[in-house]
Amino acid sequence: MTLANSLRAQPDQRGHFGQFGGRYVAETLMPLILDLEREYRAAQADPAFQAELDDLLEHYVGRASPLYYAERLTEVLREGAEPGPNGERMGAKIYLKREDLNHTGAHKINNCIGQILLARRMGKTRIIAETGAGQHGVATATVAARFGLPCTIFMGARDIERQKPNVFRMKLLGAEVRPVTSGAQTLKDAMNEALRDWVANVHDTFYIIGTAAGPHPYPELVRDFQCVIGREARAQILAREGRLPDLLVACIGGGSNAIGLFHPFLDDPDVKILGVEAAGHGLDTDKHAASLAGGEPGVLHGNRTFLLQDEDGQITEAHSISAGLDYPGIGPEHAHLHDIGRVTYESATDQEALDAFQLLCRTEGIIPALEPAHALAAVTRHARAMREDQIIIVNLSGRGDKDIFTVADALGAEM
Amino acid sequence: MTRISSTFARRRAANRAALVAFVTAGDPAPAVTPTILDALVAGGVDVIELGLPFTDPMADGPAIQLANLRALGQGTTTATILAIAAQFRQKHPDVPLVLMGYANPMVRRGPQWFAQAAAAAGIDGVICVDVPAEEDDALGEALRGSDIDVIRLATPTTDAARLPAVLAGASGFLYYVSVAGITGMQQAAQTSIADAVTRLKAATDLPVAVGFGVRTPEQAGEIARVADGVVIGSAIVDTIAKAAAAGHDPAAAVKSFVTSLAEAVHSAREEVAA
């Protein structure tokens, strides 16, 4: 396959993934993101940058993360499986890519390490970031502490309420957590406020965007920093099984953990790929966060992508039990992969995610974050319809310690 | 000649700067907006920017953020605003009317639809905050096709190398955002504004209007000495909010405030001459 035909050659020079992506920002920010793009190209060509990144990923983040065969989960799902059309035994082998074992407990740190090295290259002396569940905020506060840079995290007041442990972690790490009280007081509003701060402090501030969205080059560079997930998983499954997986599964808010797993496999036509959006109370209600299933193309936060919006182009509120998926948009590369049909997108409800959350706790002794619990919910649907010699890799993008209060509340349990 | 360029030309011929006023459409309610627009004209405003409310006004400070939410809370839609514009155009055939806002409500039904509907409503120009020159084909082409001015923003971060790209396809006037920041916050130093206007005017024949952080007649008068236009937004939006909250007529409060701004802007160069 030539590079021109590769699905991995996006975006184009203007930062467009097909009809999505782009640089929809105020003029004040435009020179800055052009600078960032130049600096990123220089860093990509600089072996010293890559060497420092690799060293930090190994010794500070703790990579490579394990690819773990979830034997009991696999067995439990096989028990309920009907035989296949030719009487074959059903129930695919399920592997978990253990991003939950990274330093700070999620995949977010992969991207933060890369971006703070860029910030340092550009001579920026102050870091800002938005956060929803708090995982990206914690990861950003962590790298800011590690590199000795002051850091301000914008977080919706409602998310601060439902993610208290992460708020305290950020403060322990020396970050200022600024509550955002506009709008629904969640991730979208935190991103608005971070953009307002950035535009007023362009001279010294670097904005570490947490997902593979925003104006070009962010969707590309966040993806590139997260692709370590897919590159490792590819090598690990080849070493372990001697072949590529049949199906990849990951949850999608903005979609950085998903694109990080998917991208190194996009040119492997036999690998099916499934992204899972948050269906909240159900796609037939107005309380969900599935922008592909329930949204339409539009422009927000620097890029053109699928958005939850009304007929007048006003953005509607997303809902998910998982604060990390509670966003009315999706990264532009996912919008493109959906458009061309290379990746299939489904959804899982709050209830399905809660069920899958408990299933993993009890079968594997692993408490997943509510975000990848959505991916696990889709796995429970698909594994039984696949033969037992087939392989699924699911991205376990974060650990669930932060979610135990939410889960207790949803289950009506006393802590 | 469009309404915008002839208005600036007329002001220039009289050695006066133009006063450009921004209000958010539908704030405090759609039914009140026509009376506020009439008050702007009666108070001496030369060009009106009508803000298209959006749920996520990323480049705006608290005053205009709240105005956006009030307008949307009162059920303001694109159709409401176009109807207000059409009504204004009948009543005030010569006063330039510019729509200002964010990309998503403008491109929702397609850029062609928006451009044609705006033209039919008598809109003269559009300022879209988050469509920079690089994404011009998302909106600019359609607007030019309907003879609507594409008004671009230049900022303190727009350097000489970038300026030609910003000016390509721009018409009406050039809006100089005098501070790197959001609307309604601090004002830039007068010397830096004067330097920037000199720099911009060397690169374009378009009139240069200066805005962001201008709150008082004194500040407006200072800028009017060096720029072709002065843009005032948040201070007027604040005036509307305070009047509405106190149960007073927002239109009367707006008329009184913009009259003082217009006097300061229109007489600024006479004081210098004297």
XYZ file of C-alpha atoms in Angstrom:
689
model
C 0.000 0.000 0.000
C 1.436 3.370 -0.979
C 1.334 6.242 1.458
C -1.124 8.077 -0.798
C -3.602 5.224 -0.391
C -2.980 4.835 3.318
C -5.724 5.637 5.792
C -2.923 6.742 8.090
C -1.890 9.715 5.923
C -4.503 12.137 7.337
C -4.845 15.045 7.896
C -3.959 17.101 4.817
C -1.716 20.176 5.015
C -4.602 22.353 6.188
C -5.427 19.955 8.982
C -8.511 18.533 7.314
C -9.555 14.895 7.759
C -11.816 14.637 4.704
C -14.501 17.247 5.364
C -13.669 17.447 9.090
C -11.017 19.096 11.268
C -9.482 22.414 10.246
C -8.505 25.516 12.213
C -11.647 27.355 13.287
C -10.121 29.736 15.817
C -10.135 33.448 16.537
C -7.449 35.403 14.703
C -5.551 36.026 17.962
C -4.862 32.284 18.244
C -4.138 31.623 14.582
C -0.452 32.723 14.587
C 0.013 30.642 17.731
C -1.306 27.397 16.304
C 0.758 27.973 13.154
C 3.802 28.293 15.464
C 2.798 25.122 17.276
C 2.571 23.260 13.977
C 6.048 24.434 12.903
C 7.485 23.460 16.282
C 5.790 20.062 16.166
C 7.229 19.341 12.693
C 10.684 20.289 13.992
C 10.238 18.038 17.037
C 9.143 15.116 14.858
C 12.380 15.458 12.894
C 14.521 15.761 16.042
C 15.875 12.422 17.336
C 16.653 14.038 20.706
C 12.977 14.930 21.202
C 11.861 11.383 20.453
C 14.581 9.948 22.709
C 13.516 12.102 25.660
C 9.850 11.243 25.066
C 10.622 7.510 24.938
C 12.727 7.708 28.085
C 9.969 9.451 30.037
C 7.323 7.040 28.747
C 9.409 4.086 29.927
C 10.705 5.311 33.269
C 8.138 7.884 34.377
C 4.865 6.605 32.878
C 5.844 2.937 33.214
C 5.414 1.847 29.598
C 5.020 -0.522 27.878
C 1.611 -1.166 29.425
C 0.708 -4.872 29.552
C -1.577 -6.545 27.043
C -3.460 -8.818 29.422
C -5.487 -11.885 28.438
C -8.737 -11.579 30.410
C -9.271 -15.313 30.766
C -12.139 -15.332 33.248
C -14.039 -12.579 31.434
C -13.565 -14.573 28.233
C -14.862 -17.760 29.919
C -17.873 -16.067 31.497
C -18.948 -14.639 28.151
C -18.427 -18.039 26.452
C -20.820 -19.661 28.940
C -23.757 -17.696 27.579
C -22.835 -18.031 23.902
C -25.011 -19.918 21.392
C -23.099 -22.257 19.038
C -22.176 -20.774 15.659
C -23.896 -21.541 12.327
C -21.665 -24.603 11.787
C -21.805 -25.713 15.397
C -18.491 -24.043 16.299
C -17.817 -22.842 19.838
C -18.307 -19.104 20.213
C -16.777 -16.475 22.486
C -13.705 -14.553 21.334
C -10.521 -14.252 23.393
C -10.498 -10.886 25.102
C -7.290 -8.959 25.675
C -7.156 -5.768 27.743
C -4.641 -3.063 26.887
C -3.834 -1.946 30.412
C -3.592 1.844 30.116
C -5.072 1.907 33.629
C -1.650 0.818 34.909
C 0.100 3.958 33.639
C 1.319 6.544 36.113
C -1.779 8.639 37.032
C -4.079 5.783 36.090
C -5.114 6.495 32.517
C -3.897 6.957 28.941
C -3.990 10.759 29.283
C -0.392 10.975 30.509
C 0.991 9.733 27.141
C -0.215 12.915 25.475
C 0.660 15.238 28.357
C 4.303 14.172 28.353
C 4.535 14.856 24.637
C 2.842 18.242 24.846
C 4.844 19.522 27.797
C 8.047 18.707 25.923
C 6.666 20.831 23.061
C 5.785 23.624 25.506
C 9.363 23.628 26.775
C 10.751 23.688 23.221
C 8.561 26.726 22.497
C 9.788 28.535 25.626
C 6.318 28.686 27.205
C 6.334 29.147 30.971
C 2.720 28.522 31.980
C 0.427 25.549 31.338
C -3.365 25.476 31.075
C -5.748 22.598 30.400
C -9.414 21.677 30.512
C -10.666 18.558 32.207
C -13.912 16.617 32.476
C -13.477 13.540 34.652
C -10.257 15.025 35.978
C -7.966 12.394 34.447
C -6.507 14.831 31.929
C -6.311 17.505 34.621
C -4.388 15.156 36.900
C -2.094 14.100 34.063
C -1.438 17.733 33.135
C -0.857 18.775 36.750
C 1.521 15.820 37.027
C 3.716 16.767 34.070
C 3.597 20.452 35.082
C 4.955 19.458 38.509
C 7.550 17.205 36.906
C 8.794 20.078 34.695
C 8.351 22.821 37.303
C 5.805 24.909 35.377
C 2.804 26.689 36.955
C -0.452 25.144 35.856
C -4.121 26.160 35.822
C -6.825 23.556 35.204
C -10.313 24.616 34.068
C -13.030 22.279 35.286
C -16.815 22.542 35.217
C -18.264 23.204 38.662
C -20.571 20.213 38.231
C -17.637 17.938 37.379
C -15.729 19.266 40.397
C -18.655 18.076 42.492
C -18.726 14.559 41.014
C -14.938 14.052 40.755
C -13.708 15.313 44.120
C -10.784 12.891 44.507
C -9.232 14.075 41.248
C -9.703 17.720 42.225
C -7.731 17.105 45.412
C -5.056 15.212 43.457
C -4.579 18.185 41.145
C -4.235 20.519 44.116
C -1.711 18.207 45.772
C 0.284 18.353 42.556
C 0.419 22.134 42.838
C -2.145 23.044 40.177
C -4.755 25.751 40.506
C -8.201 24.276 39.759
C -10.464 26.999 38.415
C -14.200 26.161 38.622
C -16.213 27.019 35.518
C -19.783 28.045 36.255
C -21.025 28.883 32.742
C -23.324 26.616 30.698
C -23.879 23.102 32.035
C -20.638 23.420 34.026
C -19.022 20.394 32.385
C -16.226 19.651 29.905
C -17.512 21.809 27.024
C -17.690 24.857 29.268
C -14.259 24.131 30.742
C -12.863 24.114 27.195
C -14.530 27.487 26.433
C -12.954 28.979 29.523
C -9.513 27.512 28.768
C -9.714 29.056 25.278
C -10.630 32.436 26.825
C -7.634 32.242 29.123
C -5.324 31.191 26.298
C -6.361 34.048 24.006
C -5.567 36.518 26.807
C -2.184 34.931 27.634
C -0.811 33.831 24.287
C 2.647 35.242 24.988
C 3.614 32.783 27.735
C 0.949 30.073 27.908
C 0.772 26.595 26.380
C -2.636 24.928 26.191
C -2.376 21.152 26.680
C -5.578 19.904 25.011
C -6.593 16.546 26.435
C -8.247 14.832 23.515
C -7.725 14.369 19.796
C -9.878 17.400 18.962
C -9.562 21.181 18.727
C -7.831 23.174 15.992
C -5.130 21.608 13.825
C -2.467 20.477 14.733
C -3.946 19.263 18.038
C -5.987 16.314 16.667
C -2.897 15.100 14.826
C -0.346 15.563 17.584
C -2.562 14.161 20.345
C -3.194 11.131 18.134
C 0.505 10.722 17.446
C 1.354 10.838 21.161
C -1.426 8.313 21.903
C -0.428 5.962 19.076
C 2.083 4.365 21.437
C -0.976 2.396 22.660
C -1.690 0.842 19.273
C 1.957 0.322 18.335
C 2.588 -1.591 21.554
C -0.648 -3.579 21.258
C 0.248 -4.581 17.688
C 3.698 -5.840 18.671
C 2.335 -7.517 21.825
C -0.440 -9.437 20.089
C 1.912 -10.544 17.298
C 4.344 -11.835 19.916
C 1.607 -13.516 21.923
C -0.733 -14.914 19.249
C 1.358 -14.683 16.098
C -1.357 -12.722 14.342
C -3.356 -9.514 14.336
C -6.601 -9.201 16.321
C -10.009 -9.550 14.678
C -11.582 -6.634 16.520
C -10.423 -3.531 18.362
C -12.782 -1.799 20.792
C -12.441 1.530 22.610
C -14.717 4.113 24.189
C -15.070 7.582 22.699
C -15.624 10.955 24.275
C -13.295 13.152 22.250
C -11.676 9.903 21.226
C -7.966 10.084 22.094
C -7.611 6.634 23.649
C -9.543 5.156 20.723
C -7.568 6.839 17.958
C -4.347 5.898 19.783
C -5.307 2.218 19.667
C -6.928 2.277 16.214
C -4.528 4.315 14.117
C -1.653 1.803 13.818
C -4.212 -0.781 12.568
C -6.137 1.381 10.068
C -4.337 -0.101 7.071
C -4.965 -3.712 8.184
C -8.222 -4.519 6.354
C -8.848 -7.740 8.319
C -8.901 -5.912 11.654
C -12.414 -4.688 12.381
C -12.570 -1.569 14.523
C -15.340 -0.459 16.873
C -15.681 2.847 18.717
C -18.234 3.114 21.526
C -20.016 6.364 22.322
C -21.894 7.083 25.548
C -25.652 6.589 25.104
C -26.461 7.954 28.579
C -30.134 7.264 29.307
C -30.563 6.018 25.709
C -30.227 7.348 22.183
C -34.001 7.861 22.024
C -33.791 10.358 24.917
C -32.172 13.811 24.982
C -29.730 12.635 27.649
C -26.790 11.077 25.840
C -23.320 12.008 24.551
C -23.325 10.135 21.214
C -22.383 12.840 18.719
C -22.032 10.456 15.754
C -25.282 8.606 16.407
C -27.293 11.645 17.468
C -25.446 14.653 16.068
C -24.710 16.396 12.803
C -21.623 18.125 11.348
C -20.831 21.592 12.666
C -18.057 23.818 14.009
C -17.029 24.015 17.667
C -13.801 24.413 19.629
C -11.622 24.899 16.587
C -12.736 22.020 14.410
C -15.497 20.835 12.134
C -16.922 17.575 13.388
C -20.143 15.854 14.465
C -21.880 17.823 17.228
C -24.969 17.531 19.364
C -26.888 20.631 18.301
C -30.348 21.957 17.587
C -31.715 23.014 14.188
C -30.312 26.528 14.729
C -26.747 25.368 15.399
C -26.923 25.895 19.156
C -24.920 23.247 21.014
C -27.021 20.957 23.197
C -25.893 19.476 26.474
C -24.377 16.015 26.507
C -25.089 13.522 29.262
C -23.162 10.498 30.435
C -22.633 8.829 33.806
C -18.985 9.086 32.859
C -17.692 12.659 33.131
C -14.918 11.826 30.656
C -17.413 11.052 27.871
C -19.740 13.957 28.672
C -18.923 16.100 25.614
C -21.188 17.111 22.699
C -18.505 16.605 20.023
C -15.963 14.045 18.846
C -12.451 14.246 17.415
C -12.453 15.055 13.669
C -10.536 11.941 12.640
C -13.296 9.774 14.123
C -15.881 11.826 12.213
C -13.885 11.075 9.055
C -13.412 7.356 9.816
C -17.169 7.157 10.430
C -17.829 8.972 7.148
C -15.698 6.571 5.095
C -16.884 3.515 7.049
C -13.443 2.260 8.167
C -14.478 2.299 11.819
C -17.894 1.246 13.092
C -19.389 3.275 15.906
C -21.907 1.956 18.428
C -22.977 3.142 21.826
C -23.543 1.865 25.358
C -25.942 3.299 27.940
C -25.143 4.335 31.507
C -26.758 1.092 32.704
C -24.831 -1.121 30.274
C -21.598 0.583 31.345
C -22.440 0.029 35.022
C -23.128 -3.670 34.352
C -19.852 -4.073 32.465
C -18.014 -2.159 35.206
C -19.193 -4.692 37.796
C -18.560 -7.647 35.508
C -14.881 -6.727 35.128
C -14.510 -6.102 38.870
C -15.814 -9.589 39.652
C -14.288 -11.628 36.852
C -10.822 -10.093 36.652
C -10.250 -8.184 39.883
C -9.838 -4.991 37.901
C -11.879 -1.857 38.667
C -12.173 -0.048 35.351
C -12.994 3.607 34.858
C -16.576 4.244 33.731
C -15.255 5.430 30.361
C -13.770 2.079 29.224
C -16.690 0.316 30.917
C -18.636 1.534 27.860
C -16.141 -0.279 25.612
C -16.453 -3.400 27.784
C -20.249 -3.246 27.433
C -19.859 -3.430 23.652
C -17.355 -6.278 24.060
C -19.932 -8.335 25.966
C -22.285 -7.954 22.969
C -19.719 -8.844 20.317
C -17.580 -11.544 21.981
C -20.393 -14.081 22.020
C -21.022 -13.594 18.294
C -17.372 -14.318 17.446
C -15.641 -17.735 17.257
C -13.504 -18.793 20.192
C -10.341 -18.611 18.076
C -10.968 -14.967 17.313
C -9.321 -12.134 19.214
C -10.609 -8.844 20.626
C -8.360 -6.122 22.030
C -10.172 -3.599 24.191
C -8.514 -0.463 25.450
C -8.825 -0.317 29.221
C -8.074 3.377 29.111
C -8.217 4.137 32.828
C -8.755 2.778 36.301
C -11.965 3.281 38.221
C -10.863 4.531 41.645
C -12.124 8.016 40.730
C -15.581 6.605 39.906
C -16.422 4.598 43.004
C -18.563 7.416 44.467
C -20.556 7.754 41.236
C -21.002 4.002 40.990
C -22.065 3.704 44.645
C -24.612 6.441 44.036
C -25.939 4.765 40.872
C -26.206 1.392 42.624
C -27.869 2.942 45.661
C -25.075 1.592 47.865
C -23.880 3.095 51.167
C -20.141 3.894 51.163
C -20.356 51.162 -3.278
C -21.792 49.245 -0.358
C -23.526 50.873 2.590
C -20.491 50.172 4.777
C -17.881 51.692 2.455
C -20.016 54.724 1.614
C -20.629 55.371 5.319
C -16.900 55.299 6.106
C -16.186 57.406 3.006
C -18.711 60.015 4.121
C -17.176 60.170 7.588
C -13.694 60.375 6.143
C -14.697 63.251 3.848
C -15.887 65.150 6.935
C -12.643 64.255 8.764
C -14.562 62.265 11.342
C -14.287 58.729 12.654
C -17.294 56.410 12.572
C -18.945 54.959 15.683
C -19.584 51.226 15.388
C -21.899 49.785 18.062
C -22.438 46.138 18.986
C -25.528 44.703 20.679
C -26.590 41.085 21.085
C -29.755 40.322 19.132
C -32.589 39.179 21.396
C -31.153 40.690 24.591
C -33.031 41.271 26.842
C -35.787 39.902 24.551
C -36.374 39.741 20.781
C -39.265 42.222 20.987
C -36.988 44.840 22.591
C -34.152 44.612 20.045
C -35.854 46.778 17.356
C -36.295 49.619 19.878
C -32.617 49.325 20.862
C -31.535 49.445 17.202
C -33.665 52.571 16.685
C -32.017 54.103 19.762
C -28.547 53.375 18.345
C -29.444 55.213 15.134
C -31.048 58.103 17.037
C -27.950 58.336 19.243
C -25.679 58.838 16.235
C -24.215 55.370 15.638
C -22.809 54.977 12.110
C -22.548 51.174 11.793
C -24.441 48.565 13.817
C -23.090 45.124 14.642
C -25.892 42.773 15.576
C -24.622 39.820 17.591
C -25.937 36.380 16.683
C -26.210 34.600 20.039
C -24.401 31.273 20.492
C -24.331 28.782 23.355
C -20.514 28.747 23.388
C -19.171 32.283 22.857
C -15.489 31.403 23.307
C -14.064 34.838 22.466
C -16.398 36.806 24.705
C -16.065 38.069 28.247
C -18.761 37.786 30.936
C -20.956 40.695 29.701
C -21.557 39.311 26.214
C -21.593 35.686 27.431
C -24.529 36.546 29.679
C -26.243 38.525 26.907
C -25.994 35.449 24.662
C -27.593 33.263 27.314
C -30.368 35.811 27.989
C -31.137 36.045 24.270
C -31.236 32.275 23.796
C -33.279 31.922 26.979
C -35.855 34.252 25.418
C -36.154 31.981 22.386
C -34.083 34.051 19.951
C -33.398 32.119 16.733
C -31.675 32.855 13.440
C -35.123 33.406 11.899
C -36.010 35.934 14.636
C -32.813 37.867 13.984
C -33.226 37.921 10.206
C -36.780 39.230 10.681
C -35.474 41.977 12.999
C -32.841 42.851 10.392
C -35.383 43.016 7.556
C -37.617 45.284 9.620
C -34.628 47.520 10.446
C -33.647 47.747 6.794
C -37.127 49.016 5.811
C -37.032 51.663 8.497
C -33.382 52.710 8.086
C -32.459 52.244 4.416
C -28.954 53.762 4.724
C -27.575 52.517 8.061
C -25.099 49.627 7.629
C -26.029 46.475 9.528
C -23.433 43.782 10.227
C -24.064 40.349 11.735
C -21.372 39.221 14.171
C -21.079 35.830 15.758
C -19.676 32.314 15.657
C -19.454 29.857 12.787
C -21.840 27.108 13.811
C -25.149 29.020 13.734
C -24.011 30.614 10.446
C -23.141 27.390 8.639
C -25.863 25.215 10.159
C -28.092 25.247 7.059
C -25.131 25.678 4.712
C -23.143 28.851 3.944
C -25.187 29.515 0.779
C -28.438 29.509 2.702
C -27.045 31.875 5.310
C -25.543 34.270 2.763
C -28.741 34.460 0.725
C -30.991 34.830 3.763
C -28.754 37.556 5.201
C -28.662 39.406 1.892
C -32.445 39.184 1.594
C -32.743 40.692 5.089
C -30.589 43.658 4.057
C -27.443 42.658 5.931
C -24.311 44.439 4.661
C -21.481 42.541 6.277
C -20.608 39.524 8.439
C -17.952 39.115 11.116
C -17.395 35.477 12.011
C -15.106 35.168 15.022
C -13.975 31.598 14.456
C -13.612 31.428 10.682
C -10.085 32.755 10.047
C -8.773 33.376 6.533
C -7.503 29.781 6.410
C -11.074 28.425 6.514
C -12.567 31.058 4.196
C -14.277 28.499 1.965
C -16.511 27.522 4.901
C -18.343 30.858 4.705
C -16.506 33.709 2.933
C -17.043 32.513 -0.633
C -20.798 32.294 -0.142
C -20.968 35.748 1.465
C -19.027 37.400 -1.353
C -21.305 35.625 -3.818
C -24.247 37.415 -2.191
C -22.412 40.795 -2.140
C -22.016 40.753 1.627
C -18.805 42.214 3.039
C -16.529 39.682 4.739
C -15.140 41.704 7.649
C -11.925 40.245 9.016
C -10.240 40.732 12.348
C -6.613 41.687 12.850
C -5.070 41.369 16.319
C -1.837 42.246 18.119
C -0.613 38.742 17.193
C -1.240 39.255 13.452
C 2.263 40.033 12.162
C 3.283 41.667 8.890
C 3.906 38.327 7.220
C 0.400 37.123 8.004
C -1.513 40.334 7.307
C -1.855 39.847 3.507
C -3.583 36.503 4.101
C -6.026 38.168 6.513
C -6.752 40.948 4.009
C -7.289 38.627 1.038
C -11.024 38.471 0.433
C -11.800 41.034 3.159
C -13.990 44.054 2.457
C -16.102 46.680 4.248
C -13.658 47.530 6.996
C -10.835 45.882 8.929
C -11.668 45.281 12.594
C -8.571 45.728 14.738
C -8.910 43.808 17.998
C -6.636 46.001 20.102
C -5.882 43.500 22.877
C -5.058 39.808 22.843
C -7.982 38.650 24.916
C -11.740 38.389 25.162
C -14.345 41.131 24.780
C -15.032 43.679 27.484
C -11.869 43.367 29.535
C -8.841 45.686 29.656
C -8.081 48.381 27.103
C -4.870 48.612 25.089
C -2.487 51.557 25.510
C -3.245 54.430 23.145
C 0.304 54.463 21.724
C 0.125 50.786 20.782
C -3.263 51.392 19.094
C -1.868 54.324 17.105
C 1.153 52.268 16.003
C -1.038 49.350 14.978
C -3.428 51.528 12.974
C -0.484 53.104 11.121
C 0.882 49.647 10.343
C -2.508 48.328 9.145
C -3.297 51.373 7.035
C 0.025 50.965 5.251
C -1.151 47.499 4.188
C -4.753 48.176 3.149
C -7.094 50.818 1.786
C -9.936 49.437 3.916
C -11.102 51.628 6.801
C -9.684 50.417 10.129
C -12.047 50.252 13.110
C -10.614 49.579 16.576
C -12.411 47.692 19.321
C -12.151 45.492 22.458
C -12.079 47.069 25.909
C -13.348 50.534 24.850
C -15.824 51.600 27.535
C -16.009 55.411 27.867
C -16.497 58.467 25.615
C -12.970 59.601 26.584
C -11.359 56.329 25.426
C -13.493 56.325 22.274
C -12.473 59.911 21.471
C -8.777 59.099 21.861
C -9.053 56.206 19.396
C -11.177 58.281 16.984
C -8.196 60.617 16.501
C -6.148 57.846 14.895
C -8.612 55.230 13.553
C -11.400 55.334 10.955
C -13.833 53.788 13.385
C -14.303 52.920 17.047
C -16.176 49.743 18.029
C -18.011 49.603 21.357
C -19.780 46.445 22.497
C -19.606 45.229 26.080
C -20.207 48.704 27.570
C -23.468 49.007 25.603
C -24.453 45.433 26.426
C -23.824 46.249 30.120
C -25.997 49.354 29.806
C -28.837 47.231 28.406
C -28.458 44.619 31.154
C -28.470 47.187 33.949
C -31.498 49.050 32.581
C -33.442 45.827 32.047
C -32.576 44.557 35.527
C -33.736 47.838 37.090
C -37.003 47.754 35.165
C -36.059 50.761 33.013
C -36.392 51.090 29.244
C -33.135 49.703 27.766
C -33.618 51.727 24.582
C -33.661 55.040 26.482
C -30.521 54.079 28.410
C -28.772 53.017 25.201
C -29.710 56.239 23.425
C -28.322 58.364 26.234
C -25.061 56.382 26.430
C -24.367 56.196 22.675
C -25.166 59.897 22.253
C -22.225 60.663 24.535
C -20.045 58.176 22.648
C -21.036 59.597 19.267
C -20.292 63.154 20.364
C -16.847 62.112 21.574
C -16.048 60.108 18.419
C -17.386 62.611 15.929
C -15.743 65.642 17.537
C -12.408 64.038 18.442
C -10.421 65.500 15.557
C -11.903 68.990 15.982
C -10.400 69.177 19.468
C -7.004 68.244 18.065
C -7.309 70.902 15.361
C -8.284 73.518 17.934
